[in-house]
PDB file of C-alpha atoms in Angstrom:
ATOM      1  CA  UNK A  10      -0.742  -7.765 -16.378  1.00  0.00           C
ATOM      2  CA  UNK A  11      -0.087  -6.688 -20.516  1.00  0.00           C
ATOM      3  CA  UNK A  12       1.105  -9.786 -21.589  1.00  0.00           C
ATOM      4  CA  UNK A  13       2.148  -8.340 -24.595  1.00  0.00           C
ATOM      5  CA  UNK A  14       4.967  -6.260 -22.246  1.00  0.00           C
ATOM      6  CA  UNK A  15       6.207  -9.233 -20.709  1.00  0.00           C
ATOM      7  CA  UNK A  16       8.214  -9.792 -24.289  1.00  0.00           C
ATOM      8  CA  UNK A  17      10.211  -6.668 -23.099  1.00  0.00           C
ATOM      9  CA  UNK A  18      11.637  -8.304 -20.323  1.00  0.00           C
ATOM     10  CA  UNK A  19       9.932 -11.316 -17.629  1.00  0.00           C
ATOM     11  CA  UNK A  20       8.423 -10.157 -14.608  1.00  0.00           C
ATOM     12  CA  UNK A  21       7.013 -12.651 -11.656  1.00  0.00           C
ATOM     13  CA  UNK A  22       4.090 -12.112 -11.012  1.00  0.00           C
ATOM     14  CA  UNK A  23       2.563 -12.015  -7.804  1.00  0.00           C
ATOM     15  CA  UNK A  24      -1.321 -12.954  -6.121  1.00  0.00           C
ATOM     16  CA  UNK A  25      -1.186 -11.515  -2.787  1.00  0.00           C
ATOM     17  CA  UNK A  26      -4.281 -13.502  -0.132  1.00  0.00           C
ATOM     18  CA  UNK A  27      -5.783 -10.040   0.964  1.00  0.00           C
ATOM     19  CA  UNK A  28      -6.479  -9.667  -2.501  1.00  0.00           C
ATOM     20  CA  UNK A  29      -6.713  -5.832  -4.158  1.00  0.00           C
ATOM     21  CA  UNK A  30      -4.881  -4.778  -7.691  1.00  0.00           C
ATOM     22  CA  UNK A  31      -2.752  -5.085  -9.903  1.00  0.00           C
ATOM     23  CA  UNK A  32       0.813  -3.189  -8.308  1.00  0.00           C
ATOM     24  CA  UNK A  33       3.474  -3.493 -10.074  1.00  0.00           C
ATOM     25  CA  UNK A  34       6.592  -3.020  -7.436  1.00  0.00           C
ATOM     26  CA  UNK A  35      10.002  -2.418  -6.585  1.00  0.00           C
ATOM     27  CA  UNK A  36      12.984  -1.733  -4.611  1.00  0.00           C
ATOM     28  CA  UNK A  37      11.017   2.195  -4.572  1.00  0.00           C
ATOM     29  CA  UNK A  38       7.964   0.925  -3.440  1.00  0.00           C
ATOM     30  CA  UNK A  39       6.820   1.123   0.383  1.00  0.00           C
ATOM     31  CA  UNK A  40       5.248  -1.578   2.250  1.00  0.00           C
ATOM     32  CA  UNK A  41       3.055  -0.574   4.999  1.00  0.00           C
ATOM     33  CA  UNK A  42       0.253  -3.397   6.914  1.00  0.00           C
ATOM     34  CA  UNK A  43      -1.606  -3.382   9.313  1.00  0.00           C
ATOM     35  CA  UNK A  44      -2.564  -6.672  11.164  1.00  0.00           C
ATOM     36  CA  UNK A  45      -5.529  -5.695  14.040  1.00  0.00           C
ATOM     37  CA  UNK A  46      -7.509  -7.572  16.271  1.00  0.00           C
ATOM     38  CA  UNK A  47     -10.512  -4.959  15.792  1.00  0.00           C
ATOM     39  CA  UNK A  48     -12.484  -5.342  19.603  1.00  0.00           C
ATOM     40  CA  UNK A  49      -9.053  -4.151  20.605  1.00  0.00           C
ATOM     41  CA  UNK A  50      -8.700  -0.699  18.695  1.00  0.00           C
ATOM     42  CA  UNK A  51     -12.234  -0.509  18.029  1.00  0.00           C
ATOM     43  CA  UNK A  52     -12.787  -0.370  14.506  1.00  0.00           C
ATOM     44  CA  UNK A  53     -15.389  -3.369  13.228  1.00  0.00           C
ATOM     45  CA  UNK A  54     -13.996  -5.106  10.574  1.00  0.00           C
ATOM     46  CA  UNK A  55     -15.736  -3.853   7.515  1.00  0.00           C
ATOM     47  CA  UNK A  56     -13.191  -2.063   4.759  1.00  0.00           C
ATOM     48  CA  UNK A  57     -14.151   1.280   5.495  1.00  0.00           C
ATOM     49  CA  UNK A  58     -13.681   2.359   9.163  1.00  0.00           C
ATOM     50  CA  UNK A  59     -10.230   0.415   8.553  1.00  0.00           C
ATOM     51  CA  UNK A  60     -10.214   3.022   5.427  1.00  0.00           C
ATOM     52  CA  UNK A  61     -11.486   6.050   7.658  1.00  0.00           C
ATOM     53  CA  UNK A  62      -9.018   5.057  10.778  1.00  0.00           C
ATOM     54  CA  UNK A  63      -5.073   4.419   8.037  1.00  0.00           C
ATOM     55  CA  UNK A  64      -6.414   8.008   6.737  1.00  0.00           C
ATOM     56  CA  UNK A  65      -6.066   9.603  10.244  1.00  0.00           C
ATOM     57  CA  UNK A  66      -2.486   7.294  10.684  1.00  0.00           C
ATOM     58  CA  UNK A  67      -1.506   8.997   7.742  1.00  0.00           C
ATOM     59  CA  UNK A  68      -2.993  12.436   7.522  1.00  0.00           C
ATOM     60  CA  UNK A  69      -0.464  13.836  10.046  1.00  0.00           C
ATOM     61  CA  UNK A  70       2.488  12.197   7.674  1.00  0.00           C
ATOM     62  CA  UNK A  71       1.805  14.302   4.318  1.00  0.00           C
ATOM     63  CA  UNK A  72       0.001  17.066   6.277  1.00  0.00           C
ATOM     64  CA  UNK A  73       1.201  20.421   3.604  1.00  0.00           C
ATOM     65  CA  UNK A  74       0.839  18.088   1.126  1.00  0.00           C
ATOM     66  CA  UNK A  75      -3.262  18.139   0.235  1.00  0.00           C
ATOM     67  CA  UNK A  76      -3.500  14.591   0.702  1.00  0.00           C
ATOM     68  CA  UNK A  77      -6.345  12.496   0.964  1.00  0.00           C
ATOM     69  CA  UNK A  78      -8.342   9.319   0.670  1.00  0.00           C
ATOM     70  CA  UNK A  79     -10.341   9.119  -2.472  1.00  0.00           C
ATOM     71  CA  UNK A  80     -12.335   5.368  -3.370  1.00  0.00           C
ATOM     72  CA  UNK A  81      -9.781   3.642  -1.387  1.00  0.00           C
ATOM     73  CA  UNK A  82      -6.592   4.811  -2.405  1.00  0.00           C
ATOM     74  CA  UNK A  83      -4.363   7.456  -0.852  1.00  0.00           C
ATOM     75  CA  UNK A  84      -3.685  10.643  -3.392  1.00  0.00           C
ATOM     76  CA  UNK A  85      -2.190  13.680  -3.128  1.00  0.00           C
ATOM     77  CA  UNK A  86      -3.591  16.768  -5.345  1.00  0.00           C
ATOM     78  CA  UNK A  87      -5.926  13.934  -7.250  1.00  0.00           C
ATOM     79  CA  UNK A  88      -2.899  12.081  -7.895  1.00  0.00           C
ATOM     80  CA  UNK A  89      -2.540   8.564  -7.205  1.00  0.00           C
ATOM     81  CA  UNK A  90       0.813   7.292  -4.838  1.00  0.00           C
ATOM     82  CA  UNK A  91      -0.425   4.421  -2.502  1.00  0.00           C
ATOM     83  CA  UNK A  92      -3.269   0.917  -3.254  1.00  0.00           C
ATOM     84  CA  UNK A  93      -4.125  -1.005  -0.768  1.00  0.00           C
ATOM     85  CA  UNK A  94      -5.775  -4.647   0.156  1.00  0.00           C
ATOM     86  CA  UNK A  95      -7.352  -5.744   3.046  1.00  0.00           C
ATOM     87  CA  UNK A  96      -8.437  -8.918   4.315  1.00  0.00           C
ATOM     88  CA  UNK A  97     -10.793  -9.657   6.975  1.00  0.00           C
ATOM     89  CA  UNK A  98     -11.951 -11.977   8.641  1.00  0.00           C
ATOM     90  CA  UNK A  99     -14.331 -11.661  12.064  1.00  0.00           C
ATOM     91  CA  UNK A 100     -13.375  -9.406  14.618  1.00  0.00           C
ATOM     92  CA  UNK A 101      -9.447  -9.051  12.648  1.00  0.00           C
ATOM     93  CA  UNK A 102      -8.644  -7.515   9.366  1.00  0.00           C
ATOM     94  CA  UNK A 103      -4.825  -6.636   7.588  1.00  0.00           C
ATOM     95  CA  UNK A 104      -4.867  -3.925   5.691  1.00  0.00           C
ATOM     96  CA  UNK A 105      -1.893  -3.710   3.204  1.00  0.00           C
ATOM     97  CA  UNK A 106      -0.687  -0.760   1.436  1.00  0.00           C
ATOM     98  CA  UNK A 107       2.408   0.082  -1.371  1.00  0.00           C
ATOM     99  CA  UNK A 108       3.279   3.339  -1.578  1.00  0.00           C
ATOM    100  CA  UNK A 109       5.339   4.954  -4.651  1.00  0.00           C
ATOM    101  CA  UNK A 110       7.828   6.514  -3.680  1.00  0.00           C
ATOM    102  CA  UNK A 111       9.649   6.303  -6.928  1.00  0.00           C
ATOM    103  CA  UNK A 112       9.042   4.668  -9.926  1.00  0.00           C
ATOM    104  CA  UNK A 113      10.075   4.034 -13.319  1.00  0.00           C
ATOM    105  CA  UNK A 114       6.998   4.850 -15.978  1.00  0.00           C
ATOM    106  CA  UNK A 115       7.972   2.530 -18.663  1.00  0.00           C
ATOM    107  CA  UNK A 116       7.352  -0.331 -16.007  1.00  0.00           C
ATOM    108  CA  UNK A 117       3.936   0.727 -14.964  1.00  0.00           C
ATOM    109  CA  UNK A 118       3.049   0.337 -19.259  1.00  0.00           C
ATOM    110  CA  UNK A 119       3.704  -3.605 -18.260  1.00  0.00           C
ATOM    111  CA  UNK A 120      -0.480  -2.946 -16.357  1.00  0.00           C
ATOM    112  CA  UNK A 121      -3.457  -2.738 -18.624  1.00  0.00           C
ATOM    113  CA  UNK A 122      -5.717  -0.329 -18.210  1.00  0.00           C
ATOM    114  CA  UNK A 123      -8.018  -1.921 -15.391  1.00  0.00           C
ATOM    115  CA  UNK A 124     -11.523  -2.621 -16.373  1.00  0.00           C
ATOM    116  CA  UNK A 125     -12.818  -0.908 -12.687  1.00  0.00           C
ATOM    117  CA  UNK A 126     -11.588   2.477 -12.177  1.00  0.00           C
ATOM    118  CA  UNK A 127     -12.685   5.616  -9.804  1.00  0.00           C
ATOM    119  CA  UNK A 128     -14.523   8.223 -10.900  1.00  0.00           C
ATOM    120  CA  UNK A 129     -11.764  10.484  -9.753  1.00  0.00           C
ATOM    121  CA  UNK A 130      -9.316   8.661 -12.127  1.00  0.00           C
ATOM    122  CA  UNK A 131     -11.053  10.807 -14.650  1.00  0.00           C
ATOM    123  CA  UNK A 132      -9.775   8.267 -17.059  1.00  0.00           C
ATOM    124  CA  UNK A 133      -5.962   9.190 -16.948  1.00  0.00           C
ATOM    125  CA  UNK A 134      -3.670   7.050 -18.290  1.00  0.00           C
ATOM    126  CA  UNK A 135      -0.961   5.634 -15.294  1.00  0.00           C
ATOM    127  CA  UNK A 136       2.202   8.608 -15.893  1.00  0.00           C
ATOM    128  CA  UNK A 137      -0.810  11.554 -15.532  1.00  0.00           C
ATOM    129  CA  UNK A 138      -2.410   9.357 -12.409  1.00  0.00           C
ATOM    130  CA  UNK A 139      -0.020   8.048 -10.132  1.00  0.00           C
ATOM    131  CA  UNK A 140       2.502  10.434  -8.144  1.00  0.00           C
ATOM    132  CA  UNK A 141       6.261   9.818  -6.766  1.00  0.00           C
ATOM    133  CA  UNK A 142       6.486  10.057  -2.809  1.00  0.00           C
ATOM    134  CA  UNK A 143      10.228  10.969  -3.431  1.00  0.00           C
ATOM    135  CA  UNK A 144       8.184  14.692  -4.869  1.00  0.00           C
ATOM    136  CA  UNK A 145       7.368  15.321  -1.837  1.00  0.00           C
ATOM    137  CA  UNK A 146      10.091  13.295   0.977  1.00  0.00           C
ATOM    138  CA  UNK A 147      13.913  14.236   0.895  1.00  0.00           C
ATOM    139  CA  UNK A 148      13.976  10.303   0.947  1.00  0.00           C
ATOM    140  CA  UNK A 149      12.566   6.827   2.590  1.00  0.00           C
ATOM    141  CA  UNK A 150      13.816   7.232   4.907  1.00  0.00           C
ATOM    142  CA  UNK A 151      11.792  10.484   6.055  1.00  0.00           C
ATOM    143  CA  UNK A 152       9.063   9.293   4.724  1.00  0.00           C
ATOM    144  CA  UNK A 153       9.192   5.742   7.306  1.00  0.00           C
ATOM    145  CA  UNK A 154      10.156   8.348  10.371  1.00  0.00           C
ATOM    146  CA  UNK A 155       7.032  10.034   9.736  1.00  0.00           C
ATOM    147  CA  UNK A 156       4.924   7.454   9.328  1.00  0.00           C
ATOM    148  CA  UNK A 157       6.925   6.007  12.767  1.00  0.00           C
ATOM    149  CA  UNK A 158       5.952   9.432  14.238  1.00  0.00           C
ATOM    150  CA  UNK A 159       2.477   9.297  13.757  1.00  0.00           C
ATOM    151  CA  UNK A 160       2.074   5.389  14.892  1.00  0.00           C
ATOM    152  CA  UNK A 161       3.569   6.816  18.216  1.00  0.00           C
ATOM    153  CA  UNK A 162       0.644   8.729  19.165  1.00  0.00           C
ATOM    154  CA  UNK A 163      -1.701   6.004  18.805  1.00  0.00           C
ATOM    155  CA  UNK A 164       0.339   3.255  20.270  1.00  0.00           C
ATOM    156  CA  UNK A 165       3.361   1.622  22.158  1.00  0.00           C
ATOM    157  CA  UNK A 166       6.208   1.201  19.696  1.00  0.00           C
ATOM    158  CA  UNK A 167       8.937  -1.175  20.183  1.00  0.00           C
ATOM    159  CA  UNK A 168      12.229  -1.340  17.797  1.00  0.00           C
ATOM    160  CA  UNK A 169      12.474  -5.217  16.746  1.00  0.00           C
ATOM    161  CA  UNK A 170      15.547  -6.157  14.580  1.00  0.00           C
ATOM    162  CA  UNK A 171      14.467  -8.346  11.575  1.00  0.00           C
ATOM    163  CA  UNK A 172      16.975 -10.752  12.497  1.00  0.00           C
ATOM    164  CA  UNK A 173      15.679 -11.658  15.908  1.00  0.00           C
ATOM    165  CA  UNK A 174      12.265 -12.514  14.404  1.00  0.00           C
ATOM    166  CA  UNK A 175      13.317 -14.625  11.338  1.00  0.00           C
ATOM    167  CA  UNK A 176      12.917 -17.231  12.805  1.00  0.00           C
ATOM    168  CA  UNK A 177       9.548 -16.799  12.730  1.00  0.00           C
ATOM    169  CA  UNK A 178       8.821 -17.386   8.962  1.00  0.00           C
ATOM    170  CA  UNK A 179      10.117 -21.341   9.716  1.00  0.00           C
ATOM    171  CA  UNK A 180       7.485 -22.215  11.654  1.00  0.00           C
ATOM    172  CA  UNK A 181       4.050 -23.318  10.662  1.00  0.00           C
ATOM    173  CA  UNK A 182       1.648 -20.513   9.237  1.00  0.00           C
ATOM    174  CA  UNK A 183      -1.060 -20.170   6.459  1.00  0.00           C
ATOM    175  CA  UNK A 184       1.230 -19.616   3.373  1.00  0.00           C
ATOM    176  CA  UNK A 185      -1.785 -18.345   0.585  1.00  0.00           C
ATOM    177  CA  UNK A 186       0.256 -15.318  -1.325  1.00  0.00           C
ATOM    178  CA  UNK A 187       1.962 -17.170  -4.684  1.00  0.00           C
ATOM    179  CA  UNK A 188       4.244 -16.901  -7.663  1.00  0.00           C
ATOM    180  CA  UNK A 189       2.677 -17.121 -10.356  1.00  0.00           C
ATOM    181  CA  UNK A 190       5.047 -17.441 -13.636  1.00  0.00           C
ATOM    182  CA  UNK A 191       3.771 -15.403 -16.734  1.00  0.00           C
TER     183      UNK A 191
END
């Protein structure tokens, strides 16, 4: 995070237990997380195997948009729209994706140019390297529906009202994601 930018508008910084790069999120970010037992899916708990599986899930969602998985990023026409983080433990794994449905270019200025960058980035700035899914889908709901349709090809889904599972947050669980004050 660009320390100089904090004087513009303070932002909370959260460190995910799953690691991954720095992501500036807002209400237009769509999150997708897969929490899986690799044995049940026959997907070994290795990053590349998981990426190949998620690519298969996302391909129908982005059909017709020149979607690819490039160096662990989800990309349309060489522009990144989804960043990932993974947590692997024995035969279980978790895969987080932050999908950039829309973002404010000024907010991306909070981010430093990373030390480690994928080759396909070609030293482009955030503005030239990222794309918004708003340019490809009419709404976040449309995007979410397409993800759900793709998942239904692999799984039997059961819709759950978030209110029904809120009490699970009160039960003891691992709390490794932390808030870091700027």
